[in-house]
Short mmCIF file of C-alpha atoms and ligand atoms in Angstrom, two decimals:
data_model
loop_
_atom_site.label_atom_id
_atom_site.label_comp_id
_atom_site.label_asym_id
_atom_site.label_seq_id
_atom_site.Cartn_x
_atom_site.Cartn_y
_atom_site.Cartn_z
CA MET U 147 111.30 -21.82 -245.79
CA ARG U 148 113.24 -19.93 -244.14
CA ASP U 149 111.86 -16.77 -242.84
CA VAL U 150 113.55 -14.77 -245.57
CA SER U 151 112.07 -16.76 -248.33
CA ARG U 152 109.13 -15.52 -247.18
CA ARG U 153 108.96 -11.89 -246.82
CA GLY U 154 111.48 -11.24 -249.63
CA PHE U 155 111.64 -13.73 -252.53
CA LEU U 156 108.48 -13.30 -253.41
CA ALA U 157 109.49 -9.37 -254.04
CA ALA U 158 112.38 -9.82 -256.27
CA THR U 159 110.65 -8.70 -259.49
CA SER U 160 112.16 -10.36 -262.87
CA ALA U 161 115.12 -8.48 -264.37
CA ALA U 162 112.54 -7.55 -267.20
CA ALA U 163 112.27 -3.79 -267.70
CA VAL U 164 111.21 -1.96 -264.77
CA THR U 165 109.52 1.30 -264.58
CA MET U 166 111.60 3.40 -261.56
CA LEU U 167 109.99 5.62 -259.08
CA GLY U 168 109.96 9.27 -258.51
CA THR U 169 108.96 11.92 -260.76
CA PRO U 170 106.34 11.49 -263.37
CA ALA U 171 109.20 11.56 -265.81
CA ALA U 172 110.87 9.36 -264.58
CA ARG U 173 108.22 6.59 -263.57
CA ALA U 174 107.36 6.93 -267.50
CA ALA U 175 110.74 6.31 -268.74
CA GLU U 176 111.19 2.64 -269.01
CA VAL U 177 114.36 0.85 -268.16
CA SER U 178 115.72 -2.08 -269.01
CA TRP U 179 118.59 -1.49 -266.04
CA VAL U 180 116.81 -1.28 -263.03
CA SER U 181 115.24 -4.54 -260.67
CA ARG U 182 113.87 -3.49 -257.80
CA LEU U 183 113.20 -5.27 -254.34
CA LYS U 184 111.48 -4.79 -251.40
CA VAL U 185 113.35 -5.34 -248.33
CA SER U 186 111.87 -6.20 -244.63
CA ASP U 187 113.53 -3.50 -242.65
CA PRO U 188 114.18 -0.38 -243.96
CA ALA U 189 116.86 0.95 -241.01
CA ALA U 190 118.70 -2.25 -241.32
CA VAL U 191 118.91 -3.18 -244.88
CA LYS U 192 121.26 -6.79 -245.46
CA VAL U 193 123.23 -7.88 -248.02
CA LEU U 194 125.34 -10.51 -247.79
CA GLN U 195 128.23 -10.60 -250.47
CA PHE U 196 129.48 -13.78 -251.79
CA THR U 197 132.65 -13.53 -254.69
CA ASP U 198 135.18 -15.90 -256.43
CA VAL U 199 133.23 -19.12 -255.44
CA HIS U 200 135.47 -21.01 -258.41
CA PHE U 201 133.04 -23.69 -259.57
CA PHE U 202 134.75 -25.81 -261.95
CA SER U 203 138.13 -24.88 -260.55
CA GLY U 204 140.95 -27.79 -261.25
CA ILE U 205 138.33 -29.89 -262.63
CA ALA U 206 140.38 -31.28 -265.13
CA LYS U 207 143.56 -32.05 -263.31
CA THR U 208 141.44 -33.72 -259.72
CA PRO U 209 137.59 -33.93 -260.39
CA SER U 210 136.76 -35.93 -258.22
CA LEU U 211 138.22 -32.86 -256.01
CA GLU U 212 137.04 -31.17 -257.58
CA LYS U 213 133.10 -32.21 -257.25
CA HIS U 214 133.57 -32.44 -253.67
CA ARG U 215 135.06 -28.51 -253.54
CA ARG U 216 132.20 -27.88 -255.07
CA ARG U 217 129.26 -29.68 -252.91
CA VAL U 218 131.37 -28.02 -250.13
CA THR U 219 130.62 -23.91 -251.36
CA VAL U 220 127.38 -24.80 -251.74
CA GLU U 221 127.11 -26.37 -248.19
CA HIS U 222 129.04 -22.93 -246.79
CA LEU U 223 126.38 -20.43 -249.49
CA LYS U 224 124.02 -22.17 -247.35
CA GLN U 225 124.83 -22.17 -244.29
CA LEU U 226 126.29 -18.37 -244.62
CA LEU U 227 122.66 -17.36 -245.64
CA ASP U 228 121.07 -19.46 -243.26
CA ALA U 229 123.13 -16.95 -240.19
CA ALA U 230 122.83 -13.52 -242.67
CA LYS U 231 119.37 -13.72 -242.88
CA PRO U 232 119.97 -11.01 -245.63
CA ASP U 233 117.53 -9.58 -248.06
CA LEU U 234 119.81 -10.38 -250.74
CA PHE U 235 122.63 -11.37 -251.75
CA VAL U 236 125.02 -10.75 -254.51
CA MET U 237 127.83 -12.73 -255.84
CA THR U 238 130.74 -10.47 -256.84
CA GLY U 239 132.16 -12.19 -260.11
CA ASP U 240 134.39 -15.30 -260.61
CA LEU U 241 131.68 -17.80 -260.30
CA TRP U 242 132.84 -20.49 -262.48
CA CYS U 243 136.03 -21.08 -263.79
CA ASP U 244 137.08 -20.02 -268.35
CA ASN U 245 136.23 -21.76 -271.30
CA ASP U 246 138.15 -24.53 -271.42
CA GLY U 247 137.04 -26.79 -274.46
CA GLY U 248 133.74 -24.42 -275.06
CA ARG U 249 132.57 -25.57 -271.16
CA GLY U 250 131.78 -22.56 -269.59
CA ALA U 251 128.37 -22.30 -270.70
CA GLU U 252 127.99 -25.56 -268.53
CA TYR U 253 129.82 -24.72 -265.71
CA MET U 254 127.39 -21.50 -265.49
CA ALA U 255 124.36 -23.55 -266.06
CA PHE U 256 125.06 -25.43 -262.80
CA ALA U 257 126.37 -21.98 -260.76
CA VAL U 258 122.69 -20.61 -262.01
CA GLU U 259 120.76 -23.34 -260.81
CA GLN U 260 122.93 -23.36 -257.67
CA LEU U 261 122.11 -20.00 -256.69
CA ALA U 262 118.36 -19.95 -258.13
CA GLY U 263 117.85 -22.86 -255.74
CA LEU U 264 119.46 -20.71 -252.34
CA GLY U 265 115.61 -18.87 -251.72
CA VAL U 266 117.22 -15.38 -251.12
CA PRO U 267 116.48 -12.88 -254.68
CA TRP U 268 120.06 -12.66 -255.97
CA ALA U 269 122.21 -10.37 -257.74
CA PHE U 270 125.82 -10.93 -260.00
CA THR U 271 128.22 -9.32 -261.63
CA TRP U 272 131.08 -11.14 -263.97
CA GLY U 273 134.18 -11.69 -263.06
CA ASN U 274 137.49 -12.54 -265.25
CA HIS U 275 136.75 -15.93 -264.92
CA ASP U 276 133.47 -15.68 -266.20
CA GLN U 277 134.33 -17.18 -269.73
CA LEU U 278 132.07 -18.14 -272.15
CA ASP U 279 131.52 -18.50 -275.91
CA ASP U 280 127.80 -16.49 -276.17
CA PHE U 281 128.13 -13.75 -273.94
CA ALA U 282 124.21 -12.95 -274.84
CA ALA U 283 122.92 -16.12 -274.13
CA GLY U 284 125.00 -15.11 -270.50
CA HIS U 285 122.96 -12.43 -269.51
CA LYS U 286 119.94 -14.09 -270.78
CA SER U 287 120.37 -17.10 -268.51
CA PHE U 288 121.13 -14.51 -265.48
CA ALA U 289 118.22 -12.04 -266.40
CA GLU U 290 115.91 -15.28 -266.32
CA ALA U 291 116.83 -17.06 -263.33
CA LYS U 292 114.77 -17.77 -260.21
CA GLY U 293 115.06 -15.37 -258.09
CA SER U 294 117.23 -13.30 -259.79
CA LEU U 295 117.82 -9.08 -259.67
CA TYR U 296 120.27 -9.04 -263.04
CA ALA U 297 118.88 -7.10 -265.13
CA GLY U 298 122.61 -6.09 -267.08
CA ARG U 299 120.96 -7.74 -270.26
CA GLU U 300 120.65 -4.66 -272.40
CA SER U 301 123.59 -3.05 -270.71
CA ASN U 302 126.27 -5.73 -271.12
CA GLY U 303 126.18 -6.94 -267.28
CA ASN U 304 126.17 -3.00 -266.03
CA TYR U 305 122.96 -2.36 -264.02
CA VAL U 306 121.32 -1.18 -260.99
CA VAL U 307 119.12 -2.74 -258.37
CA SER U 308 117.10 -0.08 -255.80
CA LEU U 309 116.38 -1.62 -252.34
CA GLU U 310 113.09 -0.18 -251.73
CA GLY U 311 111.06 0.07 -248.36
CA ASN U 312 106.88 -1.58 -248.28
CA SER U 313 105.50 2.23 -249.96
CA GLY U 314 107.89 2.07 -252.97
CA GLU U 315 110.67 4.61 -251.08
CA ARG U 316 114.33 4.32 -252.45
CA LEU U 317 116.29 2.91 -250.18
CA ALA U 318 120.03 2.17 -251.16
CA GLU U 319 120.85 1.50 -254.81
CA LEU U 320 122.95 -1.15 -255.96
CA PHE U 321 125.56 -0.36 -258.51
CA CYS U 322 126.43 -4.30 -260.50
CA LEU U 323 129.54 -2.70 -262.74
CA ASN U 324 130.99 -5.28 -265.24
CA SER U 325 134.83 -4.91 -265.06
CA LYS U 326 135.16 -8.06 -267.53
CA THR U 327 138.74 -9.20 -267.90
CA GLY U 328 140.52 -5.21 -267.60
CA GLY U 329 138.76 -3.42 -264.58
CA LEU U 330 136.37 -0.73 -265.12
CA ASP U 331 136.32 0.50 -268.75
CA ALA U 332 134.58 3.43 -270.52
CA GLU U 333 131.90 0.98 -270.89
CA ALA U 334 131.10 1.35 -266.93
CA ARG U 335 132.39 4.63 -266.50
CA ASP U 336 129.81 5.71 -268.87
CA PHE U 337 127.05 3.42 -267.24
CA THR U 338 127.83 4.27 -264.00
CA LYS U 339 127.34 8.50 -265.09
CA SER U 340 124.50 8.21 -267.58
CA ALA U 341 122.92 5.58 -264.56
CA ALA U 342 122.83 8.68 -261.45
CA LYS U 343 121.87 10.90 -263.84
CA THR U 344 119.03 9.42 -264.78
CA LEU U 345 118.22 8.67 -260.63
CA ASP U 346 118.95 11.46 -259.83
CA ALA U 347 116.24 13.28 -261.46
CA ALA U 348 113.65 10.84 -260.37
CA GLY U 349 114.38 12.41 -256.38
CA PRO U 350 117.70 12.79 -254.17
CA ARG U 351 120.21 10.37 -253.82
CA PRO U 352 119.35 7.25 -251.64
CA LEU U 353 122.47 5.57 -250.00
CA ARG U 354 124.82 4.64 -253.44
CA ILE U 355 127.10 1.23 -252.98
CA GLY U 356 128.50 0.02 -255.82
CA ALA U 357 129.94 -4.00 -256.37
CA PHE U 358 132.08 -5.27 -259.32
CA HIS U 359 134.88 -7.86 -259.32
CA ILE U 360 138.55 -6.19 -260.25
CA PRO U 361 139.47 -3.32 -257.55
CA VAL U 362 140.17 -0.57 -258.88
CA ARG U 363 144.44 1.07 -258.82
CA GLN U 364 143.34 3.08 -255.19
CA TYR U 365 142.95 -0.29 -253.52
CA GLN U 366 146.32 -0.80 -253.49
CA ASP U 367 147.37 2.95 -252.84
CA VAL U 368 145.10 2.43 -249.15
CA TRP U 369 147.32 -0.48 -248.24
CA ASP U 370 150.67 1.39 -249.17
CA ASP U 371 150.09 4.70 -247.67
CA GLY U 372 149.26 2.47 -243.92
CA SER U 373 144.74 3.65 -244.32
CA ALA U 374 143.97 0.12 -244.98
CA ARG U 375 142.96 -1.89 -241.77
CA GLY U 376 142.28 -5.44 -242.28
CA ILE U 377 144.63 -8.57 -243.86
CA ILE U 378 146.58 -8.18 -247.22
CA GLY U 379 148.02 -11.40 -248.58
CA GLU U 380 148.86 -10.12 -251.88
CA ASN U 381 149.15 -6.95 -254.52
CA VAL U 382 146.15 -6.02 -255.65
CA CYS U 383 145.22 -6.94 -259.08
CA PHE U 384 143.95 -4.07 -260.57
CA GLU U 385 144.83 -5.66 -264.29
CA GLU U 386 144.37 -2.32 -266.56
CA GLU U 387 142.60 -0.16 -264.04
CA ASP U 388 144.35 2.74 -263.93
CA ARG U 389 142.95 5.30 -261.32
CA SER U 390 140.65 6.47 -263.26
CA SER U 391 137.39 5.49 -262.17
CA LEU U 392 137.32 5.95 -259.18
CA PRO U 393 135.92 9.95 -259.25
CA VAL U 394 133.72 8.70 -261.65
CA LEU U 395 132.38 6.69 -258.83
CA ALA U 396 132.74 9.40 -256.10
CA GLU U 397 130.99 11.74 -258.41
CA ALA U 398 127.68 9.17 -259.40
CA GLY U 399 127.34 9.35 -255.73
CA LEU U 400 129.04 5.88 -254.86
CA THR U 401 129.30 5.72 -250.83
CA ALA U 402 131.17 2.75 -250.70
CA VAL U 403 132.35 0.08 -253.32
CA ILE U 404 132.44 -3.75 -253.02
CA CYS U 405 134.82 -6.57 -254.81
CA GLY U 406 136.77 -9.87 -254.84
CA HIS U 407 139.30 -10.77 -257.35
CA ASP U 408 141.91 -10.91 -254.54
CA HIS U 409 141.54 -13.91 -252.92
CA VAL U 410 143.61 -13.14 -249.57
CA ASN U 411 142.95 -9.51 -249.31
CA ASP U 412 140.05 -8.68 -246.96
CA TYR U 413 140.79 -4.57 -246.12
CA SER U 414 138.87 -1.92 -246.76
CA ALA U 415 139.83 2.95 -246.05
CA VAL U 416 138.83 5.28 -247.80
CA SER U 417 139.69 6.95 -250.83
CA GLY U 418 139.05 9.69 -252.95
CA GLY U 419 135.59 10.34 -250.47
CA VAL U 420 134.64 6.09 -251.19
CA ASP U 421 135.11 3.64 -249.31
CA LEU U 422 137.03 0.52 -250.88
CA ILE U 423 135.87 -2.65 -249.44
CA TYR U 424 137.10 -6.03 -249.99
CA GLY U 425 134.85 -8.88 -249.93
CA ARG U 426 135.72 -12.36 -248.71
CA ALA U 427 136.60 -14.92 -251.17
CA THR U 428 134.15 -17.94 -250.51
CA GLY U 429 134.56 -20.88 -252.69
CA VAL U 430 136.77 -23.55 -251.23
CA GLY U 431 137.94 -24.33 -255.37
CA GLY U 432 140.04 -21.10 -255.26
CA TYR U 433 143.23 -20.20 -254.28
CA GLY U 434 143.86 -19.18 -250.86
CA GLY U 435 142.37 -20.41 -248.09
CA GLU U 436 144.78 -21.61 -245.76
CA VAL U 437 145.88 -17.73 -245.93
CA VAL U 438 142.95 -15.83 -245.72
CA ARG U 439 139.37 -18.51 -244.49
CA LYS U 440 136.83 -18.12 -246.87
CA GLY U 441 133.63 -16.90 -246.11
CA ALA U 442 131.65 -13.92 -247.33
CA LYS U 443 130.92 -9.91 -246.06
CA LEU U 444 127.50 -9.24 -244.73
CA TYR U 445 126.75 -5.45 -245.35
CA THR U 446 123.68 -3.91 -243.18
CA LEU U 447 122.89 -0.35 -244.18
CA ASN U 448 120.80 1.90 -242.32
CA PRO U 449 119.39 4.23 -245.33
CA ALA U 450 117.93 6.86 -243.18
CA ARG U 451 121.38 7.79 -242.38
CA LYS U 452 123.22 6.59 -244.63
CA THR U 453 125.61 4.52 -243.35
CA TYR U 454 126.66 0.73 -243.29
CA GLU U 455 128.47 -1.51 -241.28
CA TRP U 456 130.15 -5.08 -242.41
CA VAL U 457 131.74 -8.15 -240.74
CA SER U 458 133.18 -11.08 -242.14
CA LEU U 459 132.05 -14.07 -242.23
CA LEU U 460 132.89 -17.94 -242.13
CA PRO U 461 130.17 -21.15 -242.37
CA ASP U 462 131.47 -22.31 -238.80
CA GLY U 463 129.75 -19.04 -237.30
CA THR U 464 132.69 -16.65 -236.49
CA LYS U 465 132.57 -12.95 -237.38
CA TRP U 466 135.64 -11.12 -238.08
CA ARG U 467 135.96 -7.04 -238.69
CA PRO U 468 139.39 -5.38 -238.25
CA ALA U 469 140.57 -4.05 -234.68
CA ALA U 470 141.29 -0.07 -235.40
CA ASP U 471 144.71 -0.44 -235.32
CA GLU U 472 144.79 -4.09 -236.92
CA ARG U 473 147.03 -4.28 -240.03
CA LYS U 474 147.77 -7.58 -241.20
CA ASP U 475 150.55 -8.74 -244.00
CA VAL U 476 150.81 -12.38 -244.77
CA ARG U 477 152.32 -11.25 -248.75
CA GLU U 478 155.49 -13.61 -249.82
CA LYS U 479 158.21 -11.29 -249.53
CA GLU U 480 160.39 -11.45 -252.55
FE1 LIG Q 749 139.28 -15.00 -258.70
FE1 LIG Q 750 139.28 -12.34 -260.35
#
């Protein structure tokens, strides 16, 4: 068993109702939408982001190839976890691919089994391709899986993972939000507002980071205005998002947000006081691996200073972060 498993896995709470720490009033308020995880080193909390795994993409046309890609992707998940040794990983959506023929539940069951088998506490946010006939059953599956920190069962996929020190002190909070198929909507914004309000009542705001699948519209703005550093391979697919979510995230105290969805973008920049960061697309079954190599992104948080660093990781051990002035545009010219 990996070191990370010993120190972290057993500390993962179930996604059942948990009690928040803080003031007696807050402590008394049992909420279903918070899960808690004790981390090993309060000065360097490690969160590994996987995104766009896309299990079962292309299964109808090329079933053998799809199966092979699934195997390779699972191997990559293990390699990346072995290299990063995070306290937890967060999978930011498009874990599987659609619900054609009503097979979404079967695809999800395979995917959940893989994640639960990795031996590291984990969180999940919904992607536009994570489709099912029965989402209530989906919430239940994620909530009850081994090692899962998923606490969105009663809040439609919106929840908070509280990362805590040995004595239960609040170090950082991961706001996991459901961007559905159109981007963050009123439900996600309302959840963010009310969750922040409840958590604020429990004591000073710790470092807060948001995780969701579909980027907010300002991801496009920060590339266009020249402030973003990294690589862009496609215009931002912000879907129906209309710039109204970012002020809510900022007001809720989120220092940074991490997303997926656009497989060939890996860049970041600050907008409205929030650092907008793309994850590194992970699954070899998803498009774009020949443009931006598949991998993961590791965030190392220093809660006391409310700072963090990130680096993109590839399964072969390569690490990448953009240089101070690096802007690489590999979009097809129209
Ligand atoms: Fe995707
Ligand atoms: Fe997507």
